[in-house]
CSV table of C-alpha atoms and ligand atoms in Angstrom, one decimal:
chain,number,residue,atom,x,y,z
A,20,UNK,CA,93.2,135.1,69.6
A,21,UNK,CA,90.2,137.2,68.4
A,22,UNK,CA,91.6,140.4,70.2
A,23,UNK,CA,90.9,143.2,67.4
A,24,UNK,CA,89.1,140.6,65.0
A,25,UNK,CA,86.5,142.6,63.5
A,26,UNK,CA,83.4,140.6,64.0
A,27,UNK,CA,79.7,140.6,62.5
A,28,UNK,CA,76.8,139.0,64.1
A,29,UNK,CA,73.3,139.0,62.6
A,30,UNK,CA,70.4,139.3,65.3
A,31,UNK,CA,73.0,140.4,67.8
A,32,UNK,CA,69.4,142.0,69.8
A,33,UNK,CA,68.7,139.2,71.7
A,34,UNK,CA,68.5,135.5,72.6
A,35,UNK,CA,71.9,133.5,71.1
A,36,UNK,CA,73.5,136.7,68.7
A,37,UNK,CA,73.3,138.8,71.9
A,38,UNK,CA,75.5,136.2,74.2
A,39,UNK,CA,77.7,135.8,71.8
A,40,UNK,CA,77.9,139.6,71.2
A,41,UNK,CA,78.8,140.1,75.0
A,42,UNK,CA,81.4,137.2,75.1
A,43,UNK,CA,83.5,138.6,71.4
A,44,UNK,CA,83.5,141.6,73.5
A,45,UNK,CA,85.0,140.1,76.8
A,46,UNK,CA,87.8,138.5,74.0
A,47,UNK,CA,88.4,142.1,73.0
A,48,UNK,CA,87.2,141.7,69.4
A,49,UNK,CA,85.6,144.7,67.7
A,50,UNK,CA,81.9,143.6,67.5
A,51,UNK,CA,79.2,144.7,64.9
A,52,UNK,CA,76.2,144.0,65.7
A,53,UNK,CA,73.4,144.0,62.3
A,54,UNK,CA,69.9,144.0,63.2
A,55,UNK,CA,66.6,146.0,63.4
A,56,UNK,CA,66.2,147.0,67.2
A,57,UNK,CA,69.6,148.2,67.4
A,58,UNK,CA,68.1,149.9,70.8
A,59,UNK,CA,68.8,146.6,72.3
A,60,UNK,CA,72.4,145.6,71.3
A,61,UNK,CA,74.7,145.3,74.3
A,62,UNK,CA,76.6,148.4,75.3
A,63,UNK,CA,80.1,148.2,73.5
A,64,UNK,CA,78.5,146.7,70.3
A,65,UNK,CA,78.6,149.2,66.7
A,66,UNK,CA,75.0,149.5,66.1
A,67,UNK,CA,74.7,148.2,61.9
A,68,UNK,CA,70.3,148.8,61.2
A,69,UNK,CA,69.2,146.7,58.5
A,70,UNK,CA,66.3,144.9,57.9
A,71,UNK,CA,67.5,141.0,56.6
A,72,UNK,CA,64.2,141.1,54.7
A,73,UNK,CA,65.1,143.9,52.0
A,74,UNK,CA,68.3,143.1,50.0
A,75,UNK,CA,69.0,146.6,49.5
A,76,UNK,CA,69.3,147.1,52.9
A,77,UNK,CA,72.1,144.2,53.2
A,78,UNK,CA,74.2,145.2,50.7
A,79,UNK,CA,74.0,149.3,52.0
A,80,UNK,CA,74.9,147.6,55.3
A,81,UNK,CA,77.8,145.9,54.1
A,82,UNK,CA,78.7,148.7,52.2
A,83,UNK,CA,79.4,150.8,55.4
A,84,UNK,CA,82.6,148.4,56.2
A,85,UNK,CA,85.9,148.5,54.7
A,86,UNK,CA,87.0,144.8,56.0
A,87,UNK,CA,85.7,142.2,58.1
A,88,UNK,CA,87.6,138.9,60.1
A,89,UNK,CA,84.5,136.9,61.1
A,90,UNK,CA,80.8,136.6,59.9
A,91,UNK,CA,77.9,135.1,61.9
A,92,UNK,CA,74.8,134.5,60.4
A,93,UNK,CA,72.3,134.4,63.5
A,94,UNK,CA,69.4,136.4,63.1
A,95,UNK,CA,66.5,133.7,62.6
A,96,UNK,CA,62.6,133.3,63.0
A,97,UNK,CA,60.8,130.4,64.0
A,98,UNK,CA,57.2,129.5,63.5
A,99,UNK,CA,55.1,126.3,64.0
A,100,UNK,CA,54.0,126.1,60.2
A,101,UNK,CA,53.6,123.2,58.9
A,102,UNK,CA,53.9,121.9,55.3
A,103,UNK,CA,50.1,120.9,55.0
A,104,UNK,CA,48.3,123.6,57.3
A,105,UNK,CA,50.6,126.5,57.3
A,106,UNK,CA,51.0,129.7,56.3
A,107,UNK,CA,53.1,130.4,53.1
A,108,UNK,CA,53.5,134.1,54.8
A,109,UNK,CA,55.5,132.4,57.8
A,110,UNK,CA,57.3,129.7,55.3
A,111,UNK,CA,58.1,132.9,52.9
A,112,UNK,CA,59.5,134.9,55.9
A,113,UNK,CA,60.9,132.3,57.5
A,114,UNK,CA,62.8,131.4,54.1
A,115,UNK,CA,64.0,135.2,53.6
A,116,UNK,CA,65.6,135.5,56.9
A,117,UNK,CA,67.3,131.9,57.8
A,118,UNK,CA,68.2,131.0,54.4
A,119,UNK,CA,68.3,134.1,51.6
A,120,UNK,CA,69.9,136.5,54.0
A,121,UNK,CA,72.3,134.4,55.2
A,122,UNK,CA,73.3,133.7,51.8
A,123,UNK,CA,73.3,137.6,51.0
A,124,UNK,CA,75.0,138.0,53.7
A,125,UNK,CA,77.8,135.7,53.8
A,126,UNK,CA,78.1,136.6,49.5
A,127,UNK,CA,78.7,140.8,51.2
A,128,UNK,CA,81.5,139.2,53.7
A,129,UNK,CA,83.8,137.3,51.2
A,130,UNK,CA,84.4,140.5,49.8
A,131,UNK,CA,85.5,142.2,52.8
A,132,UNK,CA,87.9,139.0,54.3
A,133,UNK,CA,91.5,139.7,54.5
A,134,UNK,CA,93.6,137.3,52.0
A,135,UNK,CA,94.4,135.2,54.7
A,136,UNK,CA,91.1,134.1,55.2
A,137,UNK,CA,88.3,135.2,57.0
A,138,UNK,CA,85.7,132.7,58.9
A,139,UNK,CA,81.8,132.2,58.8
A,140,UNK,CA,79.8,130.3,61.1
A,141,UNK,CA,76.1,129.8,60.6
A,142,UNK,CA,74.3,129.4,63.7
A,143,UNK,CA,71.4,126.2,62.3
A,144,UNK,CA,69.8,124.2,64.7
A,145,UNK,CA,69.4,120.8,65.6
A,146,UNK,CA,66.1,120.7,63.1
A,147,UNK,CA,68.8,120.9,60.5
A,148,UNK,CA,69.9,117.4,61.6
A,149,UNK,CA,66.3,115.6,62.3
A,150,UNK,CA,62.8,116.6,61.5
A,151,UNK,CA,60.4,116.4,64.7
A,152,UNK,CA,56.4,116.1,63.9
A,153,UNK,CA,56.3,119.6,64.8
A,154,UNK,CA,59.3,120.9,62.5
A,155,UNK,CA,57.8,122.2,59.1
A,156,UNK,CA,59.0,124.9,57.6
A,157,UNK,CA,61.3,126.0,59.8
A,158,UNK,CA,62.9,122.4,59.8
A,159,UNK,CA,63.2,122.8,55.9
A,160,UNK,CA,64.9,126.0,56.4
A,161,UNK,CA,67.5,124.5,58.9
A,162,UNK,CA,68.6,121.7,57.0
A,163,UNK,CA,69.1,124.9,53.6
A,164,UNK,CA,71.1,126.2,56.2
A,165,UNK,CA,73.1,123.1,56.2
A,166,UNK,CA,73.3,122.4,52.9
A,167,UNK,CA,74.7,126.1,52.0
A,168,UNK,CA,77.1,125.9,54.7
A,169,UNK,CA,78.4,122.4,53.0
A,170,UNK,CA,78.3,124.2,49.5
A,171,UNK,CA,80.2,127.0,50.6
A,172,UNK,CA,82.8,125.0,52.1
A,173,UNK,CA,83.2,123.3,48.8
A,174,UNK,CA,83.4,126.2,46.7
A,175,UNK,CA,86.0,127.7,48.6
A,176,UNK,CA,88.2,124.7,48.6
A,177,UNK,CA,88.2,124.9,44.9
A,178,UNK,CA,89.5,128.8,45.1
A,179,UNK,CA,92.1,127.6,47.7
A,180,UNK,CA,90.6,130.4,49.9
A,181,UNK,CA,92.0,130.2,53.5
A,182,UNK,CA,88.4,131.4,54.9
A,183,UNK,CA,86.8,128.6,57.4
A,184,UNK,CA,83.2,127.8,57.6
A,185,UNK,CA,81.2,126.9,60.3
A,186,UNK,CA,78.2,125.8,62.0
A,187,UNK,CA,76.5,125.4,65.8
A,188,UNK,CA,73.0,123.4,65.4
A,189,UNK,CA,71.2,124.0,69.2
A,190,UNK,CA,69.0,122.1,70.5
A,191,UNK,CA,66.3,123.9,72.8
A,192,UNK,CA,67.7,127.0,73.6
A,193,UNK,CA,65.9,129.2,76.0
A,194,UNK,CA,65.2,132.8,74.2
A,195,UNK,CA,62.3,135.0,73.0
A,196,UNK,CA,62.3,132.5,69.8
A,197,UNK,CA,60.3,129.7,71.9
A,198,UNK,CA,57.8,132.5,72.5
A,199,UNK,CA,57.1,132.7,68.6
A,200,UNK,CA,57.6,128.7,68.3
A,201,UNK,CA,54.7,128.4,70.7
A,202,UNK,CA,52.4,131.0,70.3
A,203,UNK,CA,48.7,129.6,71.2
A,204,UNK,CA,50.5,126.8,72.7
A,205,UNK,CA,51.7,128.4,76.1
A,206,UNK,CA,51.0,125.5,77.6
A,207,UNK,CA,53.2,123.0,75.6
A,208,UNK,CA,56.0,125.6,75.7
A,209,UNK,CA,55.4,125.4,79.3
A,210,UNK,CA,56.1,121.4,79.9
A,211,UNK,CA,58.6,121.3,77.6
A,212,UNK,CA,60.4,123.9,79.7
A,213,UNK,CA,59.3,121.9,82.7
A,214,UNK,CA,60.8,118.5,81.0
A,215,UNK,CA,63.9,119.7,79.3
A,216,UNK,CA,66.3,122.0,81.4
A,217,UNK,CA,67.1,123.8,78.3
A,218,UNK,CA,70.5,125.1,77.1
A,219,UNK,CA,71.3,128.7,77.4
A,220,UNK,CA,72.6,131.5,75.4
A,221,UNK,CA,75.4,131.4,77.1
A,222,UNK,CA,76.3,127.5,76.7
A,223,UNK,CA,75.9,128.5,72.7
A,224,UNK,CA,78.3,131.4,73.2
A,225,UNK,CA,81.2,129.3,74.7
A,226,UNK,CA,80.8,127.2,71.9
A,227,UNK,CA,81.1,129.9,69.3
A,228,UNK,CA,84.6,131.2,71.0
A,229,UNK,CA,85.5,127.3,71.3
A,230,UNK,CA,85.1,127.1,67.2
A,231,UNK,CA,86.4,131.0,66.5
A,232,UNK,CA,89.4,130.4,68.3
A,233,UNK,CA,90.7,127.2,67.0
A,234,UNK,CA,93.9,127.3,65.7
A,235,UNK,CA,94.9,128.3,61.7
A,236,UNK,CA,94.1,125.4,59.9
A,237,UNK,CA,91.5,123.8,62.3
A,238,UNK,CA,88.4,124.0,60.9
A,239,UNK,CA,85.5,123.1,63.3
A,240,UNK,CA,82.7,121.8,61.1
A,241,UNK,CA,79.3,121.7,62.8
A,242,UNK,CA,78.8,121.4,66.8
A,243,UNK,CA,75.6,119.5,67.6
A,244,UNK,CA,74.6,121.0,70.8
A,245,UNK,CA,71.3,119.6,73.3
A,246,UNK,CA,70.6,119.8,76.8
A,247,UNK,CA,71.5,116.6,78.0
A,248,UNK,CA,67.8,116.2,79.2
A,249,UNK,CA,66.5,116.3,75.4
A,250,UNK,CA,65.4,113.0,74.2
A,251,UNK,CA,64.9,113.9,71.0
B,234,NAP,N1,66.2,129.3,70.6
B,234,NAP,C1,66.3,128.1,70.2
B,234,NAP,O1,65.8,127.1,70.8
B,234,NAP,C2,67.1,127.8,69.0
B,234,NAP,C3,67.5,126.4,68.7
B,234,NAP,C4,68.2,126.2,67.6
B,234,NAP,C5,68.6,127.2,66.7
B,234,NAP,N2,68.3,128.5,67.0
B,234,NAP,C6,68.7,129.5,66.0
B,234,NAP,O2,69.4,130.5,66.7
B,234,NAP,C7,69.4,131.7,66.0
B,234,NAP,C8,69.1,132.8,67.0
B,234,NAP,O3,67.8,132.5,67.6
B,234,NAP,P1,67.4,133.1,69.1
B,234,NAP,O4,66.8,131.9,69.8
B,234,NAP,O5,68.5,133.8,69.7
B,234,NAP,O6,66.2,134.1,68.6
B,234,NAP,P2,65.7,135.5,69.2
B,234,NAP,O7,66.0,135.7,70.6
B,234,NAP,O8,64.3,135.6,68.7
B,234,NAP,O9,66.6,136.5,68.3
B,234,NAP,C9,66.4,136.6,66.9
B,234,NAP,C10,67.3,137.7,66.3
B,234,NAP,O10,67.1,137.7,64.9
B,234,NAP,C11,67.0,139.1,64.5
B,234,NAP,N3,66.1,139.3,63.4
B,234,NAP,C12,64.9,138.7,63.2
B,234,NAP,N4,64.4,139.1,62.0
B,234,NAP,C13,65.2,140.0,61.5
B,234,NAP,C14,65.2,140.9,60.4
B,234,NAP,N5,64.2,140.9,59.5
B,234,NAP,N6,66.3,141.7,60.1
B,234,NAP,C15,67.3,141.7,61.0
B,234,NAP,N7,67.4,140.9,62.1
B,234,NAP,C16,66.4,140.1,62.4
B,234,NAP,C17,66.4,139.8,65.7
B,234,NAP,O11,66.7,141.2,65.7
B,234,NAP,P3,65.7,142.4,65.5
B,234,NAP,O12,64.3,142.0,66.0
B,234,NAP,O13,66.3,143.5,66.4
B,234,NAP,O14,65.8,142.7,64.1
B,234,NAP,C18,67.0,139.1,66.9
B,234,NAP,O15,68.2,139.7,67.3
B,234,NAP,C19,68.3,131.5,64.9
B,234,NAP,O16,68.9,131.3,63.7
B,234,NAP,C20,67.6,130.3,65.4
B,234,NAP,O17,66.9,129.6,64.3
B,234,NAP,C21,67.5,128.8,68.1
């Protein structure tokens, strides 16, 4: 079913973008992957360099393509910063990359669907569903990312369009993100990785074919995804 689809992943580098990367291909889609390090995108993947942070560079991204089936908005930061002690640098990068690129970005693909409807899905996170103590920020950010995806929907239902909108919200998933998460707490990152047998790239990739290959006219909403060892 997604053999030829012409595919876009955000952050397709590493972590969650690059499993799903490798899967698309096994599925014989055409894969784009958009990121900085393009050095590290799986062999078989069209290298796309842009930096999510400069607006120009989206939009000369998107300009490169002449059509596109599938978006997915990926490419993410994390940072402990919370809303009392933390660093508006982190909040304000952290805000330009989860939640204003991915809104750039998903305004670039519209364009570029085929009338018959193309589909998005916005990889959020479980901190778009609950706040921990620890969330901040990046919790805010998560639950934009919900909201847009909701908005979006609804503006698209008005137009009749036939595109589909989607959204995966992880729980602990293990990838170079924790690192960030926990910097100066190694130790933390370490029990939780001792407590929680956390999900893997993978587990989020079978999940993103599972909701890209649903049938016309299915639209899989949001898939709330923990390692069944995650209390909370
Ligand atoms: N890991 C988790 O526990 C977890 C849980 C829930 C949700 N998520 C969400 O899953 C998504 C992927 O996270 P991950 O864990 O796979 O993270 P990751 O391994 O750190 O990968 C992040 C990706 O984002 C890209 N990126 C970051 N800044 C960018 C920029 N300015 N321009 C272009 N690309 C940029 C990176 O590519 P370059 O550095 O090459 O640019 C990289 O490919 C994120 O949205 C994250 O919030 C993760």
């Amino acid at each position: 079913m997604l053999t030829d689809k012409k595919v876009l992943i955000t952050g397709a580098s590493s972590g969650i973008g690059r499993a799903i990367a490798e899967a698309l291909l096994t599925e014989g889609a055409e894969v784009i992957g958009l990121c900085r390090s393009v050095e590290n995108l799986p062999p078989g993947v069209t290298p796309l360099s842009c930096d999510l942070s400069e607006p120009d560079q989206i939009a000369t991204a998107f300009s490169s393509l002449d059509h596109l089936d599938i978006l997915i908005n990926n490419a993410g930061l994390a940072y402990l910063s919370p809303i009392s002690t933390g660093d508006p640098e982190k909040w304000k990068s952290m805000w330009q990359i989860n939640v204003h690129a991915l809104g750039l970005c998903s305004q670039q693909a519209l364009k570029l669907f085929p009338p018959s409807g193309g589909h998005i899905l916005n990889i959020s996170s479980l901190s778009g569903h609950r706040v921990p103590p620890t969330g901040g920020f990046y919790a805010a950010t998560k639950f934009a990312v919900r909201a847009m995806t909701e908005a979006l929907r609804s503006e698209l239902k008005l137009v009749n369009s036939a595109t589909r909108i989607s959204s995966i919200s992880p729980g602990f998933v293990d990838t170079p993100l924790l690192d960030h998460y926990f910097a100066g707490r190694e130790d933390q990152l370490a029990q939780t990785r001792a407590e929680v047998n956390m999900l893997t790239p993978q587990n989020i990739a079978a999940t993103a074919l599972h909701i890209l290959s649903a049938p016309p006219g299915v639209e899989i909403n949001d898939v709330l995804l923990r390692s069944s060892d995650q209390a909370v």
